[in-house]
Structures are given as C-alpha cells and as structure tokens.
PDB file of C-alpha atoms in Angstrom:
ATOM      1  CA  UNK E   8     -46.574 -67.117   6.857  1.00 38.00           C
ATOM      2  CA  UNK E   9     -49.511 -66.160   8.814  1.00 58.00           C
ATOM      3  CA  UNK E  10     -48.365 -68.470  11.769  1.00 73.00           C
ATOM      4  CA  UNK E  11     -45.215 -66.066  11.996  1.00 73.00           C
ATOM      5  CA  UNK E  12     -47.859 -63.228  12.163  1.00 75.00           C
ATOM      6  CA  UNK E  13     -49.936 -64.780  14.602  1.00 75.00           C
ATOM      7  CA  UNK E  14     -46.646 -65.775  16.450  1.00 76.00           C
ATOM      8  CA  UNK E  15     -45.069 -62.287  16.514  1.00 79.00           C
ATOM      9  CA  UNK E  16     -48.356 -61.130  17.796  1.00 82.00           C
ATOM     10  CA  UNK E  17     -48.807 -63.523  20.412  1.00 84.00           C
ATOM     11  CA  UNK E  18     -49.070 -61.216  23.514  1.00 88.00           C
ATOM     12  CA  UNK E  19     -46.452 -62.560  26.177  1.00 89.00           C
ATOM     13  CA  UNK E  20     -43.568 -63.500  22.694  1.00 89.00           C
ATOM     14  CA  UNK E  21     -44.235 -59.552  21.903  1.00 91.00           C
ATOM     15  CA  UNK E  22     -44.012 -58.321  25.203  1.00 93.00           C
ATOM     16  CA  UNK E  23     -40.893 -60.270  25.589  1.00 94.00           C
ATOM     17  CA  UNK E  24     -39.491 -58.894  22.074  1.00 93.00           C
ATOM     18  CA  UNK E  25     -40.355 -55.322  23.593  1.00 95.00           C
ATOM     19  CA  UNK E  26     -38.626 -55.705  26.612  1.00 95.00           C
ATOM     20  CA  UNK E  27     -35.575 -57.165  24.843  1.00 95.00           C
ATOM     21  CA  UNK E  28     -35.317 -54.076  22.394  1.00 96.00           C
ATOM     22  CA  UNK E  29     -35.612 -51.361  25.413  1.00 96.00           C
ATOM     23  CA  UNK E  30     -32.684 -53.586  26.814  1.00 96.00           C
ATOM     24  CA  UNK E  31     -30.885 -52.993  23.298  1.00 96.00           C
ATOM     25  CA  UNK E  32     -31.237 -49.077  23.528  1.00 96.00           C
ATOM     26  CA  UNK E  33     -30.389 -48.845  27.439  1.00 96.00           C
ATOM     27  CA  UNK E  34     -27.215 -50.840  26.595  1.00 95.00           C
ATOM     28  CA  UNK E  35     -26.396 -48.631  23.670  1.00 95.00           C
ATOM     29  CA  UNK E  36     -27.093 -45.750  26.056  1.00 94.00           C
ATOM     30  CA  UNK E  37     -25.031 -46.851  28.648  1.00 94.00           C
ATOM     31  CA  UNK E  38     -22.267 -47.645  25.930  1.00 94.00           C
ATOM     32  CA  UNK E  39     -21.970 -44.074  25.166  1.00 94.00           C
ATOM     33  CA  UNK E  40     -18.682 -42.398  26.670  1.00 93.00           C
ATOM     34  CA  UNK E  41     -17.437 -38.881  27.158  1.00 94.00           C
ATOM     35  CA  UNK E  42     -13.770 -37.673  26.814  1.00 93.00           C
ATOM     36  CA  UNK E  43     -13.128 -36.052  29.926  1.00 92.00           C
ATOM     37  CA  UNK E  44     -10.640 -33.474  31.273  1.00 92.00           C
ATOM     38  CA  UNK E  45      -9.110 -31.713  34.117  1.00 89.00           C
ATOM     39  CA  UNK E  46      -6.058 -29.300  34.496  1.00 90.00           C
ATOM     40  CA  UNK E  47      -4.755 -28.096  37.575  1.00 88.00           C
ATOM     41  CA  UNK E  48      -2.469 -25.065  37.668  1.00 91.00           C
ATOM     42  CA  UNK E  49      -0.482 -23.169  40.324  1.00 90.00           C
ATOM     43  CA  UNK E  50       3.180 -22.734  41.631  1.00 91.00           C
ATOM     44  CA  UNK E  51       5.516 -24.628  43.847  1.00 89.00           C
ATOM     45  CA  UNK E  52       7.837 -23.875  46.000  1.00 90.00           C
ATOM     46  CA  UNK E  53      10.739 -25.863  47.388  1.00 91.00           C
ATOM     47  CA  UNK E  54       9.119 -29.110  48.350  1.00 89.00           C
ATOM     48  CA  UNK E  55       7.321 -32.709  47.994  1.00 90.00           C
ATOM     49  CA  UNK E  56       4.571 -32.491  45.908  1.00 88.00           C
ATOM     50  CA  UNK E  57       2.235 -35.650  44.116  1.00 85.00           C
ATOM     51  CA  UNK E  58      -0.827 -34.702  41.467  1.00 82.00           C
ATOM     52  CA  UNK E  59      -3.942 -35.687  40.906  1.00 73.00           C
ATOM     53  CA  UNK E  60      -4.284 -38.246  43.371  1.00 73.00           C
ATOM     54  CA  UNK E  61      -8.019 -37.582  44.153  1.00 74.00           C
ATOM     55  CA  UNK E  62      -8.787 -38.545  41.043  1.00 77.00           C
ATOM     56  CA  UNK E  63      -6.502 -40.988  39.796  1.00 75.00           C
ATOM     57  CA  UNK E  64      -7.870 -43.659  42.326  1.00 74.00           C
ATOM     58  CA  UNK E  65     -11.597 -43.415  40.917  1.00 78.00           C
ATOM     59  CA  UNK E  66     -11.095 -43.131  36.640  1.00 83.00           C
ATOM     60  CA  UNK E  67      -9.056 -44.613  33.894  1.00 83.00           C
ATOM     61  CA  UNK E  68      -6.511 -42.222  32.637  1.00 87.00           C
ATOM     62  CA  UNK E  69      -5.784 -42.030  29.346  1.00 90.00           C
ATOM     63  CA  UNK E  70      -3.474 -39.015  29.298  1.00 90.00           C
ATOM     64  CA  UNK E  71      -1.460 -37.039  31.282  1.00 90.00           C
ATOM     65  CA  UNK E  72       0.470 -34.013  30.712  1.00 92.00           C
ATOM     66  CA  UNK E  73       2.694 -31.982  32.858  1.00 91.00           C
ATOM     67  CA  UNK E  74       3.834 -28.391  31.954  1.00 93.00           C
ATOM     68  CA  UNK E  75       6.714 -26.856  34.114  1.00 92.00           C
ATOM     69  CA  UNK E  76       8.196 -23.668  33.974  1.00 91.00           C
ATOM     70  CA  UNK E  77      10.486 -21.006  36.253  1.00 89.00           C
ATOM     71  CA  UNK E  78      13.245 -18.477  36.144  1.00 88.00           C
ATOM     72  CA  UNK E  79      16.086 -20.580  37.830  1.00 87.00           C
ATOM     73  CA  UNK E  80      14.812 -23.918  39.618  1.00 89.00           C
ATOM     74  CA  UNK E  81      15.417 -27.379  40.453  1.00 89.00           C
ATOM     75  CA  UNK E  82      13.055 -29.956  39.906  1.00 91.00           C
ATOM     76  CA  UNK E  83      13.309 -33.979  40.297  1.00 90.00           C
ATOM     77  CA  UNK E  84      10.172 -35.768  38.631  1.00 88.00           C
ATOM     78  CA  UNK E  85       9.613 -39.018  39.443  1.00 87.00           C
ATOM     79  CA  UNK E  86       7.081 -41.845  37.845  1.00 83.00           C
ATOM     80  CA  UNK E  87       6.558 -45.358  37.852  1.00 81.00           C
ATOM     81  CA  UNK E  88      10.034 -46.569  37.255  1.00 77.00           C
ATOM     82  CA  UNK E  89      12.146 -43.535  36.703  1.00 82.00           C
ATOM     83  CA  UNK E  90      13.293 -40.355  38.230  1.00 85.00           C
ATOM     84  CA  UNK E  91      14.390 -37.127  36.030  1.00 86.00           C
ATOM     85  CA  UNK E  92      15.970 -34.353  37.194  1.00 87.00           C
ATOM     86  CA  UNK E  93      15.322 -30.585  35.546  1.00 86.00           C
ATOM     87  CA  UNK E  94      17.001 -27.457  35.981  1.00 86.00           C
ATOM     88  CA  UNK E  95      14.420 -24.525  34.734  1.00 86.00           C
ATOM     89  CA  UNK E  96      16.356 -21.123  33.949  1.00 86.00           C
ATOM     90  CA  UNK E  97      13.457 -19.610  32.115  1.00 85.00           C
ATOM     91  CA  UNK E  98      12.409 -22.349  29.740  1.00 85.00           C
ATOM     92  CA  UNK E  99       9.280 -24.298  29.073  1.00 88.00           C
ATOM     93  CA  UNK E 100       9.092 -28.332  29.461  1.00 89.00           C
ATOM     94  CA  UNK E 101       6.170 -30.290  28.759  1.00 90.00           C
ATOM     95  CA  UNK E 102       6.189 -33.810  29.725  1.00 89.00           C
ATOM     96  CA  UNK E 103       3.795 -36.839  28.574  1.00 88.00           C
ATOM     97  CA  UNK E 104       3.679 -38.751  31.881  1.00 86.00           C
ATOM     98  CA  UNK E 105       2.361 -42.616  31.444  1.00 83.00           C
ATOM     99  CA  UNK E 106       2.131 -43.118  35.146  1.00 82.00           C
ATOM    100  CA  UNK E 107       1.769 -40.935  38.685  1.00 83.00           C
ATOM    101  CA  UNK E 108       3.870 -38.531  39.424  1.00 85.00           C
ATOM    102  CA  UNK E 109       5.706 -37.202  42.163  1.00 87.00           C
ATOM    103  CA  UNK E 110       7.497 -34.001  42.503  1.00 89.00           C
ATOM    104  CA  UNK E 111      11.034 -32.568  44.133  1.00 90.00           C
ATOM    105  CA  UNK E 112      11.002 -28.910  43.642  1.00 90.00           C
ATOM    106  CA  UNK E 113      15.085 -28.597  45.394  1.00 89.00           C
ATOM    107  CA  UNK E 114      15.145 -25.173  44.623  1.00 88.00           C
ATOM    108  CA  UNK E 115      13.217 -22.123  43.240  1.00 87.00           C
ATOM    109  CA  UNK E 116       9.521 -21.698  42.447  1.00 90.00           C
ATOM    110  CA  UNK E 117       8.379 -23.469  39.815  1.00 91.00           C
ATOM    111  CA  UNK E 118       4.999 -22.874  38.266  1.00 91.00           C
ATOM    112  CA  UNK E 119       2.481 -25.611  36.735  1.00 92.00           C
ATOM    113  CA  UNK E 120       0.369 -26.793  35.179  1.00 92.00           C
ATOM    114  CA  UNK E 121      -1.294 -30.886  34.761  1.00 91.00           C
ATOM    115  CA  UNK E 122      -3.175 -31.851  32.614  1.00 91.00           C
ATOM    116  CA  UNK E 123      -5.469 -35.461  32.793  1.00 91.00           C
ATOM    117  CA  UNK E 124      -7.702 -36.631  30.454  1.00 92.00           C
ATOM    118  CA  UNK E 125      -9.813 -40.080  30.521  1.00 92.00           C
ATOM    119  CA  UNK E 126     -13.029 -41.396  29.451  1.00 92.00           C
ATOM    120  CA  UNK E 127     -16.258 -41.197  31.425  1.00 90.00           C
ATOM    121  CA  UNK E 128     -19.515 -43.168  30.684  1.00 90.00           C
ATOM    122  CA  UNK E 129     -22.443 -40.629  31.644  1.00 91.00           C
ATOM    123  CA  UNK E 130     -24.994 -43.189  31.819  1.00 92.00           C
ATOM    124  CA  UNK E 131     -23.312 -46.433  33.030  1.00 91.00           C
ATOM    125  CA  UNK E 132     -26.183 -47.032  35.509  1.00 93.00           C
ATOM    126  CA  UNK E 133     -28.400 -48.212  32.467  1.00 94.00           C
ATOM    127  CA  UNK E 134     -26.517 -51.153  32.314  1.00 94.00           C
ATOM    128  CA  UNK E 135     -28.068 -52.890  35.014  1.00 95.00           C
ATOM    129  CA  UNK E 136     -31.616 -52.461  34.055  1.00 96.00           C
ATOM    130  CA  UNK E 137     -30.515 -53.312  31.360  1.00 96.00           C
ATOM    131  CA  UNK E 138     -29.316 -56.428  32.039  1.00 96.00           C
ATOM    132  CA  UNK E 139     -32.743 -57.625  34.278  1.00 96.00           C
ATOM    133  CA  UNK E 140     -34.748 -56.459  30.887  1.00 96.00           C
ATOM    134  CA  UNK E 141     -33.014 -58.602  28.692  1.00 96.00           C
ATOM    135  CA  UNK E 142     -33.186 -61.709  31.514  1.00 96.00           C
ATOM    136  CA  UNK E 143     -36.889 -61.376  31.482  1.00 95.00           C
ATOM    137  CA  UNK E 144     -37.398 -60.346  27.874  1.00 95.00           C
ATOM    138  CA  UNK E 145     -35.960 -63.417  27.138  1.00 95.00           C
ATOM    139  CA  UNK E 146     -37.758 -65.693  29.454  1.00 95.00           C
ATOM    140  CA  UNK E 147     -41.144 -64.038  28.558  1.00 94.00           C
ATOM    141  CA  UNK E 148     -40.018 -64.691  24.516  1.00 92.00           C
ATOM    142  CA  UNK E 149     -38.953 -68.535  25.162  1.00 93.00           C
ATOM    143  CA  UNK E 150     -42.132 -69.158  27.638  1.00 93.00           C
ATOM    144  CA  UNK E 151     -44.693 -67.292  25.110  1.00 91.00           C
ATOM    145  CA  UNK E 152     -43.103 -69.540  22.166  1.00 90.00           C
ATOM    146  CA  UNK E 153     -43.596 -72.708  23.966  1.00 90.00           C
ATOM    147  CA  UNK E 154     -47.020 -71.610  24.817  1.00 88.00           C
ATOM    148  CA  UNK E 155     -47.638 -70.530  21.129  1.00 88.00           C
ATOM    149  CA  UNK E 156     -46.368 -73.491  20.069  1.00 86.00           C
ATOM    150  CA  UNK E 157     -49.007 -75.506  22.681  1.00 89.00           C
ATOM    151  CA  UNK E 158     -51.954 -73.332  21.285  1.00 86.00           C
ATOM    152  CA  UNK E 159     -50.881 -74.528  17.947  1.00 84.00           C
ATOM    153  CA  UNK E 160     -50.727 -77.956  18.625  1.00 87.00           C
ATOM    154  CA  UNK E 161     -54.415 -77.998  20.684  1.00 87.00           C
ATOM    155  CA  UNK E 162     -55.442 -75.675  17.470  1.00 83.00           C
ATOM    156  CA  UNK E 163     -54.725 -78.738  15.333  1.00 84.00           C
ATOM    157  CA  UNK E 164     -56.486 -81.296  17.826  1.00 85.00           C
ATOM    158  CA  UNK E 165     -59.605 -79.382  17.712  1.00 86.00           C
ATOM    159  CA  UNK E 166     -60.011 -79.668  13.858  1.00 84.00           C
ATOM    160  CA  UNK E 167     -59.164 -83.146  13.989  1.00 81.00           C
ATOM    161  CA  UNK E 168     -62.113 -83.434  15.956  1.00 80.00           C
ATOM    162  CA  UNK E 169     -64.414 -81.449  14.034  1.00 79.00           C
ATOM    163  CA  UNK E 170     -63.326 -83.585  10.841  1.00 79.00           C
ATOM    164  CA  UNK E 171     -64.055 -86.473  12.469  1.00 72.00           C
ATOM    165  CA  UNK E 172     -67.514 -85.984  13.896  1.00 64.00           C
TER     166      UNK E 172
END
C-alpha cells in the first residue's frame, strides 16, 4: 500500500494526474451550452423576402417560428420542399417552420414577426487546451510510471547488495 502512496506522489505521475484533471474540468466547461434566441419583427410590403439568413449559415437551429398577421393580404411561404399560400383578412397564423424560409407577400402589408432559437456553447474554445492537457497529462503519467517503476526495480538491487555484503 505504501508503494501506491509513494507512486501517487511520485512528482512527474502527479503532475501528469494534475494536468489530466484540469483537462477534465476545461472539457466539462466547454461542454456547457446555452439556449439561445433571436426574434426579428417588422412589416412587409408586397414583395420577396427570406429570414434569418445571417444567422442561419453560422448556428444550429433548433426552432423556428414565424408569426404573420394583416388586415387583407396575400402571402406565399415557401420552405424546403413546400410552398403555402395564405390569405390574412385580420387573423393571426403562427407557423413552426423546420427549414428556411422564403416569403411572397402578393398583396397587402403584412406584419411579422420570426422567431429562432438554437444552442450556443459559450466556452467551446476550452476544448482545445483541453485536448493538448490531456495529450501531455497522459504522457507525463505513463513516462513517470515507467520511471517509478525503474526506481523501484534499482530500489530492490540496492538491498540486494547491502544483504549480500
């Protein structure tokens, strides 16, 4: 039991089991995610119009909503794989979108508002330093055992010599 002590003590096996538990937390840290969101509002008028492509390039959505609503307009939505045409006369529609979306407003003004949500991770940039900490925590560990492990073995040789002079 004490050679587990001494081991666990040797200097570069506990530096290497240091560095490896710092890469533990900066991974956990950089684990950590956010639920994001964004809503855009405003009014159209008769026209082409395509949301949130600014952002839809650089994240991973997980939601998007689209709330339309006017007096007495025409409005042709179109996704990824289907086109749906609308005609607002003072109502309310709310649409769950699973893809892009572009927008026909044919006639009237038609006001909006969309609505994306996805997840963010804050502190994503850990993960790298992570990575090199746990590469070198782990070479340090395996090199100081092997030289622990040597120390041992010359340990041993040295009594044997005692015993036998």
């Amino acid at each position: 039991m004490s050679k587990l002590k001494d081991g666990l003590a040797y200097p570069p096996i506990k530096a290497g089991f240091i560095l490896l538990f710092i890469a533990f937390i900066m991974s956990l840290g950089a684990s950590y995610n956010v639920l994001r969101e964004k809503t855009w509002m405003g009014n159209w008028k008769p026209g082409n119009y395509t949301l949130g492509e600014e952002i839809e390039d650089s994240v991973n959505i997980i939601s998007r909503t689209l709330k339309i609503s006017s007096d007495n307009a025409s409005v042709k939505i179109v996704t990824e794989g289907s086109e749906d045409s609308y005609i607002l006369s003072g109502d309310t529609k709310i649409l769950h979108l699973t893809s892009r979306v572009s927008i026909l407003v044919e006639m009237g003004e038609v006001t909006y508002s969309y609505t994306v949500k996805w997840i963010d991770y804050p502190y994503d940039y850990l993960s790298f330093p992570a990575f090199f900490m746990m590469i070198v925590g782990s070479v340090l560990a395996i090199r100081g055992y092997f030289s622990f492990l040597e120390s041992l073995k010359e340990d041993k040789l040295q009594q044997k010599r005692r015993i036998v002079k």
